Amino acid sequence: MLKLFNTLSRKIEEFVPLEKGKVGMYTCGPTVYDYTHIGHLRKYINDDILKKTLQANGFSVHHVMNITDVGHLTSDSDTGEDKMEKGASETGRTVWEVAKFYEDYFFKSVDAVNIERADIVCRATEHIGKQIKLIEALEKNGLVYVTSHAVYFDVSKFSKYGELSGQKLEDKEVGSRSDVFVDKSKKHPADFVLWFFTVGHFKSHTMKWSSPWGEGFPGWHIECSAMSMEYLGESFDIHTGGIDHIPVHHENEIAQSEGATGKQFVKYWVHHDFVNIDKEKMSKSKKNFLRVEEIEGKGYDPMALRYLYLTAHYRSEMAFSFESLTSAQVALNKLREEVRGWEVGIFSQSSKDKFYDRFLEAVNEDLNVPKALAVVWEMVKSDMPSAQKAADLLEMDKILGLELSKVIGQKIEIPEEVQKLVDLREKARLEKDFERSDELRGEIKRLGYEVLDSADGAKVKKV
Ligand code: AMP
Ligand code: ZN
């Protein structure tokens, strides 16, 4: 039985979908104005784990993810510039070129860590009509007002506002008072924009559409309500995001969706914690981020990053360091080496024995992947026949996503020439001639192989 922490109830709950056997899941996707960094990847890897855990529990998952390519301002509370337009003016490209470039970069990054694509990837700019329709429905329900600057959602008319984050409206007022001076006609600081007019500092905004209220572009939050309900229905099971989305973005999504339909929007809200670097959140704005190609450039396999992220629970912060990435790389290499010699094929399917049961039990405990990983190692080191281990591990890897099927049973044939160099290197190493040993390591690498030193002697792998 799968249990998940639901931000809405602030409790771990048993997962019961709205429709038997089926799950609708929506993921807030990237704002494509800058590079995807490894902090983002933790969030998308954890979503991937959640989706695969649901599948392992027999659910069929319909997964939708948006791409924000318009309307997300440099502050979540509708102040500042549009991130896309800013990205364009800084690089001398059009907003459309910026969006395309960073969307491609996002997919390249998620592919590198083996994240499965959502069934539907939807762009905000391709769903403007749906967003306008939703604003019209809110207007009909009396939840909207218009100023010379924008069309606003009136939070005072939505009694459940603040339920997700547990914040009272009065507290919000204090938190964002400066915001009220941006548009003097805005009634409450927590009111948020549904539609911006291309006036004032948005006059030269290049992305704009006509609407019943005037020419402009949508606010950031409306796209997620419009597109999630378009593809998953007015009520669906799971909505994910980073914890930064709880107080503003997701609170606003609930207000917009439930304000229009009168039905519960989402049953389970799942939020992931951050990756920090030097005790600060890794972020685009702080410019303290690392990209996946940067860690690759330093000689790490992107899959070591995935392994690293499996070692922390999704609801706890993770401090990134190269030391921890090195440990993850070593552990992953070791796992690959262990499984390479296993036999496969005798047990065509996992017997779903005690190890697999314990593994699934751990992931089903609010995605306790670190605990599940400990079961993996216990099984690897056990005296179970290797073909049985292989079958089990392949099943477990459907959730972990470490691509172990590429290595299980794939003993590598080492050419004689390479083996000779390996032996010479081992001799040099034992004689503590480290200079010679490093030289030989370089020669071996030029031939396409890598030597890994382990407690039971040198092991060789193809690079
Ligand atoms: P953005 O493209 O900046 O809107 O971020 C996309 C998603 O990545 C959001 O759900 C953020 O919460 C998440 N995110 C951003 N920075 C980090 C980080 N350092 N660690 C984990 N998740 C992050
Ligand atoms: Zn969203």
XYZ file of C-alpha atoms and ligand atoms in Angstrom:
487
model
C 0.000 0.000 0.000
C 1.513 3.308 -1.118
C 1.601 6.170 1.355
C 2.444 9.763 0.487
C 2.878 12.943 2.459
C 0.123 15.292 1.352
C 1.015 18.970 1.801
C -2.695 19.781 1.943
C -3.372 17.673 5.042
C 0.230 17.862 6.314
C -0.033 14.121 6.932
C 1.199 10.891 5.416
C -1.874 9.390 3.769
C -2.699 6.163 2.039
C -2.816 6.803 -1.702
C -6.242 6.069 -3.162
C -6.809 7.420 -6.666
C -10.042 9.060 -7.752
C -10.576 6.355 -10.340
C -9.595 2.767 -9.558
C -6.273 1.748 -11.097
C -5.646 5.113 -12.798
C -3.611 8.105 -11.741
C -3.591 11.612 -13.187
C -0.347 13.393 -12.278
C 0.709 16.954 -13.075
C 4.235 18.301 -12.732
C 5.076 21.999 -12.772
C 7.731 22.133 -15.452
C 10.589 24.504 -16.182
C 10.512 28.177 -17.038
C 12.640 28.103 -20.152
C 14.608 31.335 -19.831
C 17.889 29.957 -18.528
C 19.862 26.733 -18.142
C 18.434 23.743 -16.305
C 20.669 23.039 -13.333
C 21.265 19.988 -11.177
C 18.959 21.424 -8.476
C 16.040 21.246 -10.913
C 17.057 17.711 -11.798
C 16.544 16.525 -8.237
C 12.918 17.587 -8.490
C 12.341 15.892 -11.840
C 14.190 12.722 -10.741
C 11.951 12.531 -7.667
C 8.869 12.966 -9.868
C 10.184 10.150 -12.044
C 10.597 7.921 -8.959
C 7.054 8.759 -7.845
C 5.627 7.923 -11.258
C 7.504 4.619 -11.434
C 6.503 3.720 -7.883
C 2.871 4.244 -8.861
C 3.422 1.976 -11.866
C 5.121 -0.671 -9.707
C 1.972 -0.631 -7.564
C -0.066 -1.483 -10.632
C -1.470 1.960 -11.438
C -1.578 3.279 -14.946
C -0.257 6.834 -14.805
C -1.185 9.685 -17.109
C 1.538 12.270 -16.600
C 1.363 15.867 -17.772
C 4.093 18.501 -17.534
C 3.968 22.123 -18.638
C 6.644 24.335 -20.118
C 6.419 27.940 -18.939
C 7.352 30.069 -21.912
C 5.466 33.248 -21.022
C 4.253 35.249 -18.038
C 6.594 34.150 -15.230
C 7.928 37.364 -13.737
C 11.210 37.708 -11.892
C 9.203 37.608 -8.663
C 6.529 34.991 -8.034
C 4.187 37.730 -6.832
C 3.715 39.507 -10.165
C 6.414 42.123 -9.807
C 9.477 42.695 -11.943
C 10.099 41.740 -15.544
C 8.944 38.750 -17.520
C 11.735 36.151 -17.196
C 11.494 35.205 -20.866
C 11.711 38.782 -22.145
C 14.619 39.445 -19.788
C 16.433 36.353 -21.078
C 15.889 37.568 -24.642
C 17.087 41.122 -24.092
C 20.179 39.887 -22.254
C 21.222 37.603 -25.088
C 20.008 39.532 -28.136
C 17.683 36.704 -29.188
C 13.939 36.635 -29.660
C 11.816 35.242 -26.838
C 10.835 32.345 -29.090
C 14.488 31.498 -29.747
C 15.232 31.692 -26.023
C 12.312 29.379 -25.217
C 13.329 26.826 -27.857
C 16.982 26.851 -26.819
C 16.343 26.323 -23.097
C 13.558 23.834 -23.643
C 15.953 21.723 -25.726
C 18.572 22.136 -23.017
C 16.073 21.016 -20.377
C 15.288 17.816 -22.281
C 18.954 17.122 -22.925
C 19.577 17.409 -19.164
C 16.663 15.216 -18.097
C 17.601 12.606 -20.706
C 21.139 12.483 -19.287
C 19.771 11.298 -15.930
C 17.247 8.908 -17.469
C 14.022 10.735 -16.635
C 11.082 9.435 -18.608
C 9.173 12.101 -20.533
C 5.670 13.019 -19.420
C 2.896 11.628 -21.626
C 1.912 15.191 -22.425
C 4.283 18.131 -22.487
C 2.304 21.347 -22.938
C 3.511 24.879 -23.549
C 1.756 27.899 -22.048
C 1.940 29.854 -25.316
C 0.080 27.058 -27.119
C -2.845 27.177 -24.655
C -3.683 30.879 -24.487
C -7.322 30.283 -25.533
C -7.830 27.790 -22.663
C -6.389 30.267 -20.187
C -8.700 33.015 -21.412
C -11.692 30.672 -21.075
C -10.738 29.902 -17.493
C -10.427 33.605 -16.633
C -13.872 34.134 -18.187
C -15.291 31.404 -15.925
C -13.731 33.107 -12.893
C -15.154 36.439 -14.000
C -18.599 34.856 -14.300
C -18.227 33.606 -10.716
C -17.406 37.116 -9.498
C -13.813 36.356 -8.503
C -12.078 38.812 -10.803
C -11.524 42.585 -11.070
C -9.831 44.654 -13.711
C -7.473 47.618 -13.290
C -5.640 49.601 -15.959
C -2.669 47.309 -15.375
C -4.108 43.804 -15.215
C -6.967 41.406 -14.568
C -6.709 40.186 -10.978
C -7.976 37.255 -8.979
C -9.665 38.633 -5.850
C -8.432 36.376 -3.040
C -10.840 37.863 -0.490
C -13.659 36.166 -2.429
C -12.104 32.711 -2.150
C -12.484 31.541 1.441
C -10.081 28.598 1.137
C -7.186 30.848 0.092
C -4.108 29.950 2.161
C -5.233 26.424 3.033
C -2.332 24.684 1.285
C 0.391 26.707 2.974
C -1.527 27.132 6.206
C -1.160 30.908 5.953
C -3.901 33.273 6.914
C -4.696 36.071 4.516
C -3.835 38.643 7.209
C -0.326 37.155 7.498
C 0.143 37.274 3.737
C -0.703 40.965 3.750
C 2.281 41.696 5.986
C 4.575 39.456 3.938
C 4.095 41.220 0.627
C 3.068 44.758 1.430
C 5.589 46.419 -0.914
C 3.910 44.575 -3.735
C 0.747 46.682 -3.357
C 2.485 49.793 -4.595
C 3.160 48.311 -7.998
C -0.436 48.691 -9.103
C -2.201 51.220 -6.895
C -5.589 49.829 -7.852
C -4.748 46.370 -6.611
C -7.054 45.649 -3.669
C -5.145 43.118 -1.638
C -1.427 42.314 -1.762
C -2.166 38.614 -2.216
C -4.422 39.245 -5.247
C -2.606 37.926 -8.264
C -2.583 38.594 -11.970
C -4.557 36.439 -14.366
C -3.887 38.634 -17.381
C -1.342 41.448 -17.817
C -2.045 44.307 -20.208
C 0.769 45.396 -22.473
C 0.895 48.841 -20.903
C 3.437 50.683 -18.750
C 6.670 48.737 -18.415
C 5.110 45.903 -20.457
C 4.470 48.151 -23.460
C 7.176 46.599 -25.585
C 6.390 43.027 -24.515
C 6.778 40.904 -27.635
C 4.605 37.967 -26.581
C 1.034 39.283 -26.627
C -2.458 38.164 -27.543
C -5.865 39.807 -27.739
C -8.365 38.992 -24.994
C -11.862 40.112 -23.895
C -10.153 42.541 -21.456
C -7.514 43.915 -23.829
C -4.220 42.986 -25.436
C -1.714 41.324 -23.149
C -0.345 38.057 -21.844
C -1.323 35.592 -19.119
C -0.060 35.653 -15.541
C 2.123 32.705 -14.635
C -0.283 30.695 -12.477
C -3.249 30.436 -14.834
C -1.392 28.215 -17.321
C -1.024 25.374 -14.818
C -4.709 25.430 -13.859
C -5.827 25.614 -17.484
C -3.523 22.933 -18.867
C -3.760 20.456 -15.982
C -7.561 20.527 -16.120
C -7.511 20.351 -19.914
C -5.562 17.075 -19.884
C -6.463 15.528 -16.520
C -9.956 16.792 -15.816
C -11.299 19.249 -13.240
C -10.227 17.003 -10.363
C -7.147 14.824 -10.494
C -4.897 12.826 -8.187
C -1.375 14.199 -7.827
C 0.265 17.575 -8.360
C 3.997 17.974 -7.763
C 6.404 20.862 -7.422
C 9.259 22.278 -5.410
C 8.493 23.537 -1.893
C 8.901 27.113 -3.150
C 5.649 26.674 -5.044
C 3.502 26.029 -1.973
C 2.752 29.567 -0.729
C 2.118 31.372 -4.013
C 1.994 29.341 -7.198
C 0.086 26.324 -5.925
C -2.108 28.331 -3.612
C -3.066 30.380 -6.671
C -3.613 27.311 -8.835
C -6.110 25.988 -6.274
C -7.915 29.332 -6.112
C -8.187 29.570 -9.905
C -9.271 25.986 -10.482
C -11.666 25.552 -7.585
C -12.931 29.118 -8.044
C -13.981 28.168 -11.574
C -15.274 24.631 -11.067
C -16.378 24.490 -7.427
C -14.751 21.048 -7.223
C -11.649 19.871 -5.407
C -8.757 20.493 -7.814
C -6.090 18.062 -6.564
C -6.266 15.240 -4.036
C -2.549 14.847 -3.175
C 0.030 17.649 -3.267
C 3.602 16.341 -3.327
C 6.439 18.831 -2.769
C 10.164 18.264 -3.053
C 12.865 19.981 -1.034
C 15.901 21.713 -2.497
C 19.466 21.023 -3.387
C 21.748 23.430 -1.572
C 25.288 24.350 -2.347
C 27.459 26.015 0.297
C 24.380 26.182 2.548
C 22.335 28.157 0.008
C 19.609 27.016 -2.386
C 21.112 26.291 -5.784
C 19.356 28.741 -8.073
C 19.507 30.625 -11.299
C 19.212 33.965 -9.554
C 22.091 33.315 -7.134
C 24.209 32.064 -10.042
C 25.557 29.288 -7.796
C 24.273 26.522 -10.007
C 25.943 23.644 -11.795
C 24.746 22.132 -15.021
C 24.811 18.462 -15.841
C 27.400 19.021 -18.580
C 29.657 20.726 -16.056
C 29.690 17.673 -13.825
C 30.252 15.536 -16.929
C 33.167 17.790 -17.865
C 34.717 16.993 -14.491
C 34.627 13.297 -15.349
C 31.418 12.229 -13.568
C 28.748 10.097 -15.150
C 25.379 11.963 -15.006
C 23.889 8.745 -13.650
C 26.052 9.215 -10.540
C 23.979 12.339 -9.913
C 20.832 10.265 -10.132
C 22.365 7.782 -7.690
C 23.297 10.638 -5.348
C 19.729 11.916 -5.345
C 18.441 8.446 -4.487
C 20.436 8.598 -1.263
C 18.325 11.408 0.261
C 14.612 11.507 1.038
C 12.722 13.889 -1.255
C 11.341 15.885 1.669
C 14.728 16.697 3.148
C 17.197 19.263 1.931
C 20.242 17.950 0.211
C 23.648 19.574 0.437
C 25.469 19.064 -2.832
C 29.236 18.632 -2.765
C 31.712 17.044 -5.117
C 32.760 14.718 -2.287
C 29.235 13.319 -2.085
C 29.046 13.069 -5.880
C 32.348 11.159 -5.862
C 30.962 8.738 -3.261
C 27.869 8.253 -5.417
C 30.028 7.609 -8.487
C 32.114 5.055 -6.569
C 28.974 3.312 -5.273
C 27.403 3.228 -8.735
C 30.605 1.866 -10.296
C 30.746 -0.773 -7.598
C 27.130 -1.755 -8.220
C 27.780 -2.006 -11.944
C 30.866 -4.117 -11.366
C 28.999 -6.416 -8.993
C 26.196 -7.062 -11.456
C 28.301 -7.378 -14.596
C 29.195 -10.975 -13.915
C 25.713 -12.111 -12.943
C 23.867 -14.666 -14.983
C 20.611 -13.564 -16.485
C 17.758 -15.387 -18.090
C 17.152 -18.344 -15.814
C 14.636 -16.427 -13.757
C 12.918 -14.550 -16.533
C 10.902 -12.633 -13.966
C 11.536 -11.498 -10.466
C 10.163 -13.995 -8.013
C 9.097 -10.958 -6.022
C 10.866 -12.538 -3.073
C 11.557 -11.046 0.310
C 14.120 -8.550 -0.975
C 11.817 -7.141 -3.613
C 8.961 -7.011 -1.096
C 11.081 -5.112 1.369
C 12.302 -2.812 -1.388
C 8.761 -1.952 -2.462
C 7.642 -1.587 1.122
C 10.365 1.037 1.608
C 9.451 3.071 -1.486
C 5.813 2.790 -0.558
C 6.600 4.470 2.770
C 6.363 7.978 1.351
C 9.108 7.179 -1.183
C 11.797 6.137 1.264
C 14.296 5.499 -1.510
C 17.414 5.626 0.729
C 15.957 2.709 2.699
C 15.119 0.885 -0.551
C 18.681 1.401 -1.749
C 19.963 -0.229 1.431
C 17.813 -3.280 0.581
C 19.374 -3.327 -2.901
C 22.858 -3.563 -1.410
C 21.793 -6.188 1.090
C 20.439 -8.284 -1.771
C 23.526 -7.735 -3.938
C 25.736 -8.981 -1.123
C 23.466 -11.888 -0.214
C 24.151 -15.491 -1.205
C 21.071 -15.746 -3.393
C 21.795 -17.215 -6.886
C 22.967 -14.429 -9.178
C 20.267 -15.088 -11.772
C 17.658 -14.534 -9.077
C 19.431 -11.368 -7.966
C 19.520 -10.174 -11.571
C 15.788 -10.702 -11.989
C 15.048 -8.866 -8.742
C 17.394 -6.003 -9.462
C 15.911 -5.462 -12.905
C 12.522 -5.163 -11.254
C 13.835 -2.743 -8.618
C 15.576 -0.707 -11.287
C 12.215 -0.029 -12.936
C 11.840 2.418 -10.041
C 15.450 3.461 -9.444
C 16.153 4.082 -13.128
C 19.894 3.397 -12.939
C 19.871 1.640 -16.324
C 21.335 -1.519 -14.806
C 19.870 -3.639 -17.582
C 22.698 -2.256 -19.725
C 25.308 -3.869 -17.475
C 23.768 -6.896 -15.783
C 25.419 -9.977 -17.242
C 27.509 -7.859 -19.597
C 30.935 -9.220 -18.696
C 33.426 -7.240 -20.671
C 35.999 -8.911 -22.854
C 39.287 -7.231 -22.177
C 41.718 -7.213 -25.097
C 45.071 -8.836 -24.363
C 46.909 -5.580 -24.954
C 44.797 -3.803 -22.306
C 45.096 -6.676 -19.839
C 48.909 -6.529 -20.117
C 48.884 -2.812 -19.280
C 46.507 -3.457 -16.369
C 48.850 -6.078 -14.950
C 51.851 -3.768 -15.343
C 49.946 -0.988 -13.624
C 48.934 -3.216 -10.747
C 52.585 -4.193 -10.321
C 53.663 -0.527 -10.360
C 50.959 0.318 -7.842
C 51.996 -2.429 -5.479
C 55.585 -1.229 -5.771
C 54.285 2.250 -4.937
C 55.602 3.629 -8.229
C 52.608 5.937 -8.555
C 54.015 7.980 -11.389
C 54.373 4.880 -13.592
C 50.995 3.643 -12.414
C 49.326 6.917 -13.486
C 51.110 6.809 -16.842
C 49.783 3.312 -17.456
C 46.287 4.369 -16.382
C 46.477 7.078 -19.076
C 47.555 4.522 -21.725
C 44.700 2.226 -20.745
C 42.259 5.119 -20.984
C 43.478 5.982 -24.489
C 42.515 2.430 -25.475
C 39.003 3.060 -24.161
C 39.166 1.352 -20.758
C 39.285 2.520 -17.195
C 40.914 0.853 -14.202
C 39.119 0.987 -10.882
C 41.017 0.077 -7.760
C 39.067 -1.965 -5.277
C 39.718 -4.013 -2.174
C 39.833 -7.189 -4.317
C 42.288 -5.797 -6.838
C 41.984 -3.732 -10.015
C 38.810 -3.941 -12.078
C 38.486 -2.759 -15.630
C 35.574 -1.168 -17.344
C 34.896 0.183 -20.801
C 34.494 3.947 -21.041
P 12.060 27.066 -12.282
O 12.380 26.652 -13.690
O 13.090 27.969 -11.678
O 10.656 27.591 -12.157
O 12.112 25.744 -11.366
C 11.506 24.543 -11.746
C 11.373 23.625 -10.575
O 12.647 23.276 -10.043
C 10.571 24.215 -9.408
O 9.617 23.274 -8.965
C 11.584 24.480 -8.336
O 11.050 24.262 -7.066
C 12.642 23.431 -8.635
N 13.958 23.888 -8.163
C 14.570 25.057 -8.417
N 15.753 25.135 -7.772
C 15.897 23.962 -7.088
C 16.909 23.430 -6.224
N 18.010 24.092 -5.916
N 16.705 22.197 -5.716
C 15.592 21.491 -6.019
N 14.604 21.943 -6.816
C 14.753 23.165 -7.345
Zn 2.765 25.216 -12.125
